[in-house]
Short mmCIF file of C-alpha atoms in Angstrom, two decimals:
data_model
loop_
_atom_site.label_atom_id
_atom_site.label_comp_id
_atom_site.label_asym_id
_atom_site.label_seq_id
_atom_site.Cartn_x
_atom_site.Cartn_y
_atom_site.Cartn_z
CA MET A 1 -56.85 211.21 29.31
CA PRO A 2 -56.75 208.00 31.34
CA GLY A 3 -53.49 207.27 33.26
CA THR A 4 -51.36 204.19 33.09
CA ARG A 5 -52.86 201.37 35.09
CA THR A 6 -50.89 198.81 37.09
CA GLY A 7 -51.89 195.15 37.52
CA LEU A 8 -50.80 191.57 37.18
CA ARG A 9 -48.70 190.57 34.23
CA LEU A 10 -50.36 187.85 32.24
CA ARG A 11 -47.04 186.46 31.10
CA ILE A 12 -46.10 185.59 34.71
CA THR A 13 -49.51 185.07 36.29
CA LEU A 14 -50.74 182.51 33.77
CA PRO A 15 -47.91 179.94 34.17
CA LEU A 16 -47.81 180.40 37.93
CA ALA A 17 -51.56 179.85 38.18
CA ILE A 18 -51.35 176.71 36.04
CA ALA A 19 -48.40 175.39 38.05
CA GLY A 20 -50.11 176.19 41.32
CA LEU A 21 -53.23 174.28 40.32
CA ILE A 22 -51.13 171.30 39.24
CA ALA A 23 -49.15 171.38 42.48
CA LEU A 24 -52.30 171.58 44.60
CA ALA A 25 -53.86 168.69 42.72
CA CYS A 26 -50.70 166.57 43.12
CA LEU A 27 -50.37 167.36 46.81
CA ALA A 28 -54.02 166.55 47.42
CA VAL A 29 -53.74 163.20 45.65
CA LEU A 30 -50.43 162.37 47.34
CA GLY A 31 -51.71 163.41 50.76
CA VAL A 32 -54.85 161.28 50.54
CA ASN A 33 -52.88 158.35 49.13
CA TYR A 34 -50.21 158.64 51.86
CA LEU A 35 -52.76 158.78 54.67
CA ASN A 36 -54.70 155.81 53.31
CA SER A 37 -51.54 153.78 52.67
CA THR A 38 -50.12 154.62 56.09
CA ALA A 39 -53.31 153.59 57.87
CA THR A 40 -53.55 150.37 55.87
CA LEU A 41 -49.91 149.41 56.38
CA ARG A 42 -50.04 150.27 60.09
CA GLU A 43 -52.97 147.89 60.48
CA LEU A 44 -51.03 145.32 58.49
CA ALA A 45 -48.01 145.86 60.75
CA TYR A 46 -50.12 145.32 63.87
CA GLY A 47 -51.54 142.20 62.24
CA LEU A 48 -48.08 140.82 61.51
CA MET A 49 -46.92 141.56 65.06
CA THR A 50 -50.02 139.88 66.46
CA GLN A 51 -49.23 136.88 64.27
CA ALA A 52 -45.68 136.82 65.68
CA SER A 53 -47.19 137.02 69.16
CA ASP A 54 -49.43 134.03 68.41
CA GLN A 55 -46.43 132.06 67.16
CA THR A 56 -44.63 132.85 70.41
CA PHE A 57 -47.68 131.66 72.39
CA ASP A 58 -47.74 128.39 70.47
CA LYS A 59 -44.01 127.84 70.95
CA THR A 60 -44.23 128.57 74.68
CA LEU A 61 -47.18 126.24 75.16
CA ALA A 62 -45.38 123.50 73.27
CA HIS A 63 -42.25 124.20 75.31
CA LEU A 64 -43.86 124.17 78.74
CA GLY A 65 -47.09 122.31 78.10
CA SER A 66 -45.37 118.96 77.57
CA ALA A 67 -43.48 119.38 80.84
CA GLU A 68 -46.71 120.19 82.64
CA ARG A 69 -48.44 117.10 81.27
CA LEU A 70 -45.45 114.97 82.20
CA LEU A 71 -45.45 116.31 85.73
CA ARG A 72 -49.16 115.62 86.17
CA LEU A 73 -48.67 112.04 84.97
CA ASN A 74 -45.80 111.54 87.41
CA ALA A 75 -47.88 112.94 90.24
CA ALA A 76 -50.81 110.69 89.37
CA ALA A 77 -48.48 107.66 89.34
CA ALA A 78 -46.80 108.52 92.65
CA LYS A 79 -47.78 106.29 95.55
CA PRO A 80 -47.58 106.98 99.29
CA PRO A 81 -44.60 104.63 99.89
CA LEU A 82 -42.54 106.92 97.68
CA PHE A 83 -42.98 109.60 100.35
CA CYS A 84 -43.03 107.25 103.35
CA ILE A 85 -41.47 108.82 106.42
CA ASP A 86 -41.50 105.69 108.58
CA TYR A 87 -37.89 104.56 108.19
CA SER A 88 -38.28 102.04 111.00
CA HIS A 89 -40.65 100.01 108.88
CA ALA A 90 -38.54 97.72 106.71
CA LEU A 91 -41.27 96.96 104.17
CA ALA A 92 -42.05 100.62 103.63
CA GLN A 93 -38.34 101.30 103.26
CA ARG A 94 -37.99 98.59 100.60
CA ASP A 95 -41.07 99.90 98.77
CA ARG A 96 -39.64 103.39 98.91
CA ILE A 97 -36.30 102.26 97.48
CA ARG A 98 -38.06 100.27 94.75
CA GLN A 99 -40.24 103.23 93.76
CA LEU A 100 -37.29 105.59 93.81
CA GLY A 101 -35.53 103.24 91.42
CA ASN A 102 -38.56 103.17 89.17
CA LEU A 103 -38.83 106.95 89.31
CA LEU A 104 -35.13 107.30 88.55
CA SER A 105 -35.49 105.14 85.46
CA LEU A 106 -38.53 107.11 84.40
CA HIS A 107 -36.74 110.42 84.82
CA LEU A 108 -33.71 109.22 82.91
CA GLU A 109 -35.93 108.21 80.00
CA GLU A 110 -37.82 111.50 80.15
CA MET A 111 -34.67 113.58 80.08
CA GLN A 112 -33.26 111.62 77.17
CA VAL A 113 -36.45 112.19 75.18
CA ASN A 114 -37.10 115.79 76.22
CA PRO A 115 -33.96 117.97 76.00
CA LEU A 116 -35.84 120.88 77.59
CA LEU A 117 -35.86 119.19 81.00
CA ALA A 118 -32.98 120.48 83.09
CA SER A 119 -33.83 118.36 86.13
CA ALA A 120 -36.58 116.35 87.76
CA PHE A 121 -36.95 116.05 91.51
CA LEU A 122 -39.10 115.20 94.49
CA ALA A 123 -39.05 116.09 98.15
CA ASP A 124 -41.10 115.05 101.16
CA GLU A 125 -42.22 116.90 104.26
CA ASP A 126 -39.21 115.62 106.22
CA GLY A 127 -36.80 117.25 103.80
CA ASN A 128 -35.62 114.13 101.97
CA PHE A 129 -34.77 114.91 98.37
CA PHE A 130 -34.12 113.11 95.11
CA MET A 131 -33.07 114.73 91.83
CA ALA A 132 -32.04 113.68 88.34
CA LYS A 133 -30.11 116.55 86.73
CA ARG A 134 -28.78 117.13 83.25
CA MET A 135 -25.08 117.98 83.34
CA PRO A 136 -23.18 120.34 80.98
CA ASP A 137 -21.85 117.40 78.91
CA GLY A 138 -25.39 116.09 78.32
CA SER A 139 -25.21 113.21 80.78
CA VAL A 140 -27.67 112.82 83.65
CA SER A 141 -26.55 112.59 87.27
CA SER A 142 -28.66 111.77 90.31
CA GLN A 143 -28.59 113.19 93.80
CA PHE A 144 -30.02 111.47 96.86
CA LEU A 145 -30.32 113.48 100.07
CA VAL A 146 -31.53 111.59 103.12
CA ARG A 147 -32.21 113.29 106.44
CA ARG A 148 -31.21 110.97 109.26
CA ASP A 149 -32.56 113.41 111.80
CA ALA A 150 -35.39 115.79 110.85
CA SER A 151 -35.50 117.51 114.24
CA PRO A 152 -35.15 121.32 114.60
CA ALA A 153 -31.75 120.73 116.16
CA CYS A 154 -30.40 119.38 112.87
CA ALA A 155 -31.91 122.37 111.06
CA ALA A 156 -29.81 124.58 113.32
CA VAL A 157 -26.79 122.38 112.61
CA ALA A 158 -27.24 122.93 108.87
CA ALA A 159 -27.30 126.68 109.35
CA ARG A 160 -24.16 126.49 111.53
CA ALA A 161 -22.43 124.28 108.93
CA ARG A 162 -23.05 126.88 106.22
CA GLU A 163 -21.38 129.50 108.39
CA LEU A 164 -18.39 127.23 108.96
CA VAL A 165 -18.04 126.59 105.21
CA ARG A 166 -18.01 130.34 104.55
CA ALA A 167 -15.38 130.65 107.27
CA GLY A 168 -13.21 128.00 105.60
CA GLN A 169 -13.80 125.29 108.22
CA SER A 170 -15.27 122.69 105.87
CA GLU A 171 -13.96 119.69 107.79
CA TRP A 172 -15.63 120.75 111.02
CA ALA A 173 -18.86 121.49 109.08
CA ALA A 174 -18.83 117.96 107.62
CA ARG A 175 -18.49 116.48 111.09
CA LEU A 176 -21.49 118.46 112.30
CA LEU A 177 -23.64 117.41 109.32
CA ALA A 178 -22.78 113.71 109.32
CA PRO A 179 -25.33 112.66 112.06
CA CYS A 180 -28.11 114.76 110.43
CA LEU A 181 -28.07 114.06 106.71
CA GLU A 182 -26.29 112.24 103.94
CA ALA A 183 -26.01 113.40 100.29
CA VAL A 184 -24.75 111.17 97.48
CA TRP A 185 -24.27 111.91 93.77
CA LEU A 186 -24.35 109.19 91.11
CA HIS A 187 -22.60 110.40 87.97
CA ARG A 188 -23.37 108.63 84.68
CA ASP A 189 -21.94 108.63 81.20
CA LEU A 190 -23.94 109.51 78.09
CA ALA A 191 -25.14 105.91 77.85
CA GLY A 192 -26.65 106.12 81.36
CA SER A 193 -24.15 103.84 83.15
CA VAL A 194 -23.02 104.92 86.61
CA GLN A 195 -19.35 105.89 86.52
CA ARG A 196 -18.82 107.45 89.93
CA ARG A 197 -20.51 107.55 93.31
CA VAL A 198 -19.57 110.72 95.20
CA ARG A 199 -20.60 111.58 98.74
CA ASP A 200 -21.12 115.29 99.39
CA PRO A 201 -20.49 115.83 103.13
CA LEU A 202 -21.15 119.58 102.94
CA GLU A 203 -24.61 119.50 101.34
CA THR A 204 -27.09 121.49 103.46
CA LEU A 205 -30.00 121.76 101.03
CA ASP A 206 -33.45 121.80 102.57
CA PRO A 207 -35.88 121.33 99.64
CA ARG A 208 -38.82 122.43 101.79
CA THR A 209 -37.51 126.00 101.61
CA ARG A 210 -37.10 126.05 97.82
CA PRO A 211 -39.48 128.28 95.82
CA TRP A 212 -40.95 125.37 93.83
CA TYR A 213 -41.85 123.42 96.98
CA LEU A 214 -43.30 126.46 98.74
CA ALA A 215 -45.33 127.42 95.64
CA ALA A 216 -46.82 123.94 95.25
CA LYS A 217 -47.58 123.68 98.98
CA ALA A 218 -49.24 127.09 99.06
CA ALA A 219 -51.28 126.57 95.87
CA GLY A 220 -52.36 123.01 96.65
CA ARG A 221 -52.08 122.29 92.92
CA LEU A 222 -49.58 122.63 90.11
CA ALA A 223 -47.61 125.86 90.46
CA TRP A 224 -44.88 127.64 88.54
CA THR A 225 -41.95 129.60 89.89
CA ALA A 226 -40.34 132.75 88.59
CA VAL A 227 -37.38 132.52 86.22
CA TYR A 228 -34.12 131.53 87.92
CA PRO A 229 -30.81 129.90 86.91
CA VAL A 230 -31.29 126.15 86.52
CA ASN A 231 -27.59 125.26 86.41
CA ALA A 232 -24.18 126.51 87.43
CA GLU A 233 -23.76 128.28 84.10
CA GLY A 234 -26.64 130.63 84.94
CA ASP A 235 -28.95 129.48 82.13
CA PRO A 236 -32.49 130.70 82.72
CA GLY A 237 -35.25 128.27 83.51
CA ILE A 238 -38.50 127.85 85.33
CA ALA A 239 -39.74 125.18 87.71
CA ALA A 240 -43.13 123.52 87.85
CA ALA A 241 -44.17 121.56 90.92
CA VAL A 242 -47.24 119.67 92.05
CA PRO A 243 -48.06 118.59 95.62
CA VAL A 244 -48.83 114.96 96.47
CA TYR A 245 -51.40 114.19 99.17
CA SER A 246 -52.55 111.18 101.09
CA GLY A 247 -56.06 112.18 101.89
CA ASP A 248 -55.69 115.67 103.35
CA ARG A 249 -52.10 115.11 104.46
CA LEU A 250 -49.33 116.60 102.35
CA LEU A 251 -46.69 113.99 101.62
CA GLY A 252 -44.36 116.09 99.48
CA ALA A 253 -44.03 117.49 95.98
CA LEU A 254 -42.76 116.53 92.55
CA GLY A 255 -41.09 119.07 90.32
CA LEU A 256 -39.37 119.73 87.01
CA ASP A 257 -36.86 122.35 85.94
CA ILE A 258 -37.49 123.46 82.35
CA ALA A 259 -34.73 125.33 80.52
CA LEU A 260 -35.88 128.46 78.70
CA LYS A 261 -32.86 128.95 76.47
CA ASP A 262 -34.60 127.37 73.50
CA LEU A 263 -37.40 129.93 73.78
CA SER A 264 -34.88 132.73 73.43
CA LEU A 265 -33.28 130.99 70.45
CA PHE A 266 -36.73 130.72 68.86
CA LEU A 267 -37.30 134.44 69.40
CA LYS A 268 -33.89 135.18 67.92
CA ASP A 269 -34.92 133.46 64.68
CA LEU A 270 -38.42 134.94 64.62
CA ARG A 271 -38.57 137.65 61.95
CA VAL A 272 -40.60 140.76 62.74
CA GLY A 273 -39.96 143.21 59.94
CA ALA A 274 -36.34 144.02 59.18
CA ASN A 275 -35.35 145.20 62.68
CA GLY A 276 -38.17 144.09 64.99
CA ARG A 277 -38.07 141.55 67.79
CA ALA A 278 -40.34 139.58 70.08
CA PHE A 279 -39.79 138.87 73.78
CA ILE A 280 -41.53 137.40 76.80
CA ALA A 281 -41.63 139.15 80.15
CA THR A 282 -43.58 138.95 83.37
CA THR A 283 -46.24 141.53 84.13
CA ALA A 284 -43.64 143.13 86.42
CA GLY A 285 -41.19 143.51 83.52
CA GLU A 286 -38.77 140.67 84.31
CA LEU A 287 -37.50 138.94 81.20
CA VAL A 288 -38.49 135.33 80.57
CA ALA A 289 -37.13 134.99 77.03
CA PHE A 290 -35.25 137.50 74.91
CA PRO A 291 -33.61 137.22 71.47
CA ASP A 292 -30.31 138.54 72.86
CA LEU A 293 -29.26 135.91 75.39
CA SER A 294 -26.53 138.15 76.78
CA GLN A 295 -29.19 140.52 78.13
CA LEU A 296 -31.58 137.93 79.50
CA MET A 297 -29.93 137.53 82.90
CA SER A 298 -27.99 139.95 85.08
CA GLY A 299 -25.19 138.51 87.15
CA ALA A 300 -23.39 135.23 86.60
CA GLY A 301 -23.72 131.58 87.55
CA GLU A 302 -26.23 130.52 90.15
CA ASP A 303 -26.43 134.10 91.44
CA ALA A 304 -27.84 135.37 88.12
CA ARG A 305 -31.26 136.98 88.15
CA PRO A 306 -33.62 137.88 85.30
CA ASN A 307 -32.97 141.26 83.74
CA THR A 308 -35.84 143.73 83.50
CA LEU A 309 -37.21 145.55 80.48
CA ASP A 310 -36.57 148.97 81.97
CA ARG A 311 -32.86 148.09 82.40
CA VAL A 312 -32.27 146.15 79.20
CA ALA A 313 -29.82 147.75 76.77
CA ASP A 314 -32.34 147.72 73.94
CA PRO A 315 -34.12 151.03 73.23
CA LEU A 316 -36.78 149.29 71.14
CA ALA A 317 -37.87 146.87 73.91
CA ALA A 318 -37.33 149.35 76.76
CA GLY A 319 -39.33 152.02 74.92
CA ALA A 320 -42.17 149.57 74.27
CA TRP A 321 -42.31 148.68 77.97
CA ALA A 322 -42.34 152.35 78.98
CA ALA A 323 -45.13 153.03 76.47
CA LEU A 324 -47.15 150.08 77.83
CA ARG A 325 -46.80 151.28 81.42
CA ALA A 326 -47.90 154.75 80.37
CA GLU A 327 -50.84 153.31 78.41
CA THR A 328 -52.06 151.15 81.30
CA GLY A 329 -51.24 153.67 84.03
CA ALA A 330 -49.10 151.17 85.97
CA GLY A 331 -47.08 152.91 88.67
CA ASP A 332 -43.60 152.08 89.88
CA GLY A 333 -43.43 148.56 91.25
CA GLN A 334 -46.94 147.73 90.03
CA PRO A 335 -47.53 144.90 87.54
CA VAL A 336 -49.10 145.69 84.20
CA ARG A 337 -52.61 144.32 83.78
CA LEU A 338 -53.81 143.41 80.29
CA ILE A 339 -56.97 141.65 79.19
CA GLU A 340 -56.45 141.65 75.43
CA PRO A 341 -53.69 142.45 72.92
CA THR A 342 -52.77 146.12 73.09
CA PRO A 343 -51.21 147.98 70.12
CA LEU A 344 -48.89 150.91 70.84
CA ALA A 345 -47.09 153.65 68.92
CA TYR A 346 -44.11 155.33 70.56
CA THR A 347 -40.74 156.96 69.94
CA ALA A 348 -37.45 155.24 70.84
CA GLY A 349 -33.97 156.29 69.88
CA GLY A 350 -35.35 159.09 67.72
CA ARG A 351 -37.45 156.65 65.65
CA ARG A 352 -41.18 156.07 65.51
CA CYS A 353 -41.92 152.51 66.62
CA LEU A 354 -44.88 150.17 66.84
CA ALA A 355 -45.51 147.45 69.42
CA VAL A 356 -48.11 144.89 70.46
CA PHE A 357 -48.35 143.34 73.94
CA ALA A 358 -50.56 140.31 74.60
CA PRO A 359 -51.16 138.53 77.92
CA PHE A 360 -50.92 134.81 78.47
CA PRO A 361 -54.29 133.28 79.43
CA ASP A 362 -54.75 133.04 83.18
CA ARG A 363 -55.48 129.32 83.00
CA TYR A 364 -51.82 128.52 82.38
CA GLY A 365 -50.68 130.17 85.60
CA TRP A 366 -47.97 132.26 83.94
CA PRO A 367 -48.23 136.01 84.69
CA TRP A 368 -46.45 136.74 81.44
CA LEU A 369 -46.75 139.02 78.44
CA VAL A 370 -45.59 138.56 74.88
CA GLY A 371 -44.21 141.77 73.43
CA VAL A 372 -43.50 142.41 69.76
CA ALA A 373 -41.86 145.69 68.72
CA ALA A 374 -40.46 147.07 65.47
CA PRO A 375 -39.48 150.44 63.98
CA GLU A 376 -42.35 151.94 62.01
CA ASP A 377 -40.08 152.35 58.99
CA ASP A 378 -39.86 148.56 58.69
CA PHE A 379 -43.46 148.67 57.48
CA LEU A 380 -44.01 152.27 56.34
CA GLY A 381 -40.53 153.09 55.02
CA HIS A 382 -41.41 151.99 51.50
CA VAL A 383 -44.51 154.20 51.52
CA ARG A 384 -42.49 157.16 52.72
CA GLN A 385 -39.81 156.58 50.10
CA THR A 386 -42.49 156.32 47.42
CA SER A 387 -44.11 159.51 48.71
CA ILE A 388 -40.77 161.33 48.55
CA ILE A 389 -40.28 160.11 44.98
CA MET A 390 -43.80 161.21 44.07
CA VAL A 391 -43.27 164.63 45.64
CA GLY A 392 -40.05 164.98 43.63
CA ALA A 393 -41.86 163.90 40.47
CA SER A 394 -44.65 166.38 41.22
CA ALA A 395 -42.10 169.14 41.70
CA ALA A 396 -40.51 168.22 38.36
CA PHE A 397 -43.88 168.23 36.63
CA THR A 398 -44.72 171.55 38.26
CA LEU A 399 -41.45 173.05 37.03
CA LEU A 400 -42.17 171.67 33.57
CA ALA A 401 -45.65 173.19 33.75
CA ILE A 402 -44.10 176.56 34.64
CA LEU A 403 -41.74 176.36 31.65
CA LEU A 404 -44.53 175.32 29.29
CA GLY A 405 -46.78 177.98 30.80
CA LEU A 406 -44.14 180.63 30.20
CA ARG A 407 -43.84 179.52 26.59
CA MET A 408 -47.58 179.49 26.14
CA SER A 409 -48.03 182.85 27.86
CA ARG A 410 -45.39 184.30 25.55
CA ARG A 411 -47.44 183.08 22.59
CA ILE A 412 -50.38 184.95 24.07
CA THR A 413 -48.77 188.09 25.48
CA GLU A 414 -46.46 188.95 22.58
CA PRO A 415 -49.36 189.35 20.05
CA LEU A 416 -51.38 191.21 22.68
CA THR A 417 -48.44 193.54 23.33
CA ALA A 418 -48.12 194.17 19.58
CA LEU A 419 -51.85 194.89 19.33
CA ALA A 420 -51.60 197.30 22.28
CA GLU A 421 -48.78 199.13 20.51
CA GLU A 422 -50.88 199.21 17.33
CA ALA A 423 -53.77 200.69 19.29
CA ARG A 424 -51.45 203.47 20.48
CA ARG A 425 -50.45 204.20 16.86
CA ILE A 426 -54.09 204.30 15.81
CA ARG A 427 -54.78 206.76 18.62
CA ASP A 428 -52.07 208.97 17.10
CA PHE A 429 -53.77 208.47 13.75
CA ASP A 430 -50.67 206.69 12.48
CA LEU A 431 -52.45 204.36 10.13
CA ASP A 432 -49.64 203.45 7.79
CA HIS A 433 -47.88 200.95 10.11
CA ALA A 434 -48.59 197.32 9.36
CA PRO A 435 -47.46 195.10 12.29
CA LEU A 436 -47.01 191.39 11.82
CA VAL A 437 -49.18 189.63 14.40
CA GLU A 438 -48.97 185.85 14.35
CA SER A 439 -50.66 183.63 16.87
CA PRO A 440 -51.98 180.08 16.96
CA PHE A 441 -55.03 181.35 18.85
CA ARG A 442 -58.09 182.17 16.74
CA GLU A 443 -59.30 184.94 19.05
CA ILE A 444 -56.04 186.88 18.78
CA ARG A 445 -56.04 186.56 14.99
CA ARG A 446 -59.60 187.86 14.85
CA MET A 447 -58.61 190.79 17.04
CA ALA A 448 -55.71 191.61 14.70
CA ASP A 449 -58.07 191.43 11.73
CA SER A 450 -60.47 193.80 13.50
CA PHE A 451 -57.62 196.25 14.03
CA GLU A 452 -56.80 196.14 10.30
CA ASN A 453 -60.44 196.71 9.38
CA MET A 454 -60.61 199.65 11.79
CA LYS A 455 -57.46 201.16 10.29
CA ALA A 456 -58.93 200.81 6.80
CA GLY A 457 -62.03 202.71 7.87
CA LEU A 458 -59.97 205.44 9.53
CA ARG A 459 -57.84 205.79 6.42
CA SER A 460 -61.05 206.50 4.48
CA PHE A 461 -62.12 209.05 7.13
CA ARG A 462 -58.72 210.74 6.85
CA LYS A 463 -59.60 211.79 3.29
CA TYR A 464 -62.24 214.18 4.67
CA VAL A 465 -60.66 215.31 7.93
CA PRO A 466 -57.03 216.34 8.06
CA ALA A 467 -54.94 214.03 10.19
CA LYS A 468 -53.27 217.05 11.86
CA LEU A 469 -56.66 218.31 13.02
CA VAL A 470 -57.49 214.91 14.50
CA ARG A 471 -54.18 214.78 16.38
CA LEU A 472 -54.78 218.29 17.79
CA LEU A 473 -58.22 217.21 18.92
CA LEU A 474 -56.83 214.09 20.59
CA ASP A 475 -54.02 216.03 22.27
CA SER A 476 -56.52 218.52 23.70
CA GLY A 477 -58.31 215.75 25.54
CA LEU A 478 -61.67 216.99 24.23
CA GLU A 479 -64.19 214.87 22.52
CA ALA A 480 -65.42 215.78 19.09
CA GLU A 481 -69.06 217.04 19.05
CA LEU A 482 -71.40 218.97 16.83
CA GLY A 483 -71.60 222.77 17.38
CA GLY A 484 -69.40 225.79 17.21
CA ASP A 485 -68.83 229.40 18.41
CA THR A 486 -70.17 232.62 16.82
CA VAL A 487 -67.47 235.12 16.09
CA GLU A 488 -68.06 238.70 14.73
CA THR A 489 -65.72 239.80 12.05
CA ALA A 490 -65.21 243.32 10.50
CA ASP A 491 -66.31 243.85 6.95
CA THR A 492 -63.32 245.34 5.11
CA ALA A 493 -64.66 245.01 1.63
CA GLU A 494 -64.96 248.26 -0.41
CA ASP A 495 -67.76 249.11 -2.73
#
């Protein structure tokens, strides 16, 4: 007699199998859709950041390009008498004064038209200096510095005078400087009329040692300085200067200070996603323009210096800079070298972030980079939220499939269980039981009908073979077969 067999229960296996197939199908579709959407949106994010980078390029070129063109025009218009060093020649002196007046008028007009100009200036090889400077109230003042004695002795006097000023002996310093140079300021009102003429007896400036003059002299053409404070308030700016020659002889240089604050204000208004930002930095990491003006410079006043990306209190920008250095292999103190826009993916502040760095073309002479950085969620957050919703919906549908599968499996297993019980009764030759088997499935109904037909046949067989004999045969575990045993019996009959 066969033993009881163990196996999977259809009532549980069927709904779990259906739910598992549904879950696998949903996960496969969601996974492919998420990967495709993520890749597409990441490319779109890089495209948007590149677009923001291009806008920053255009703004910078418009900001500085006009100043460069203006400076070249001024240099082309400059004539040798403007830089004449022969003070003993009365005609040359008059020509020089006349051209300085013309240049002053030109600079005043330029600064009224172009609010980006912080100052305009010129210097010659003897150290004479002229400057028109925008003041905090918007007016323009002029400074004239004339060296009466350009000998090395007066250079030593200037150094000694600076020491005396630091020591609090300003009066003695002024006495030392008086034979060597004279500095005068002309202060104007907003209409351009001179209101005050102030002599500065302690001025020791030597323009020939200033970065803009040295850069123009060394380059022999238009040159740009690094970012530095262009006024007493410490506002960042940059200087452009161009040398002026008479033949092969250097006469001096013309220069402009261009304020960079407007660039930072432009970057502050530039939208890059919900939380992204753009910035400009040198290839060494010094900030040129940054949306947060409070972090652009370190220090205060004229002693302020540009902040650096590795020290800025902005994890997004600092992380982007660290990722760029790692990507390019730039070591400590080495500038980053880029040829084309470079996309990056990195982690900052526990968030995945994206960034694009693009170099300024070499022809402009600015060793700068435009950086654009944003959290990845600004672009992919919606996809992730949608994916989470879809996973939740898939889980709900899977649970619903399990519930429906359990109901369906019950409609299958309950009739099958009843038929199995009926088969056990038939084995015991209990043919009088009439179970009620209902099922919406045609196959199960046909099986129940077959059982009824089999029972009808067995009931007919029971008329010829006693049911008790059949049960005994089944209980013995033997199969019924033709044959028998011969048994001798004693004849007890009497004649």
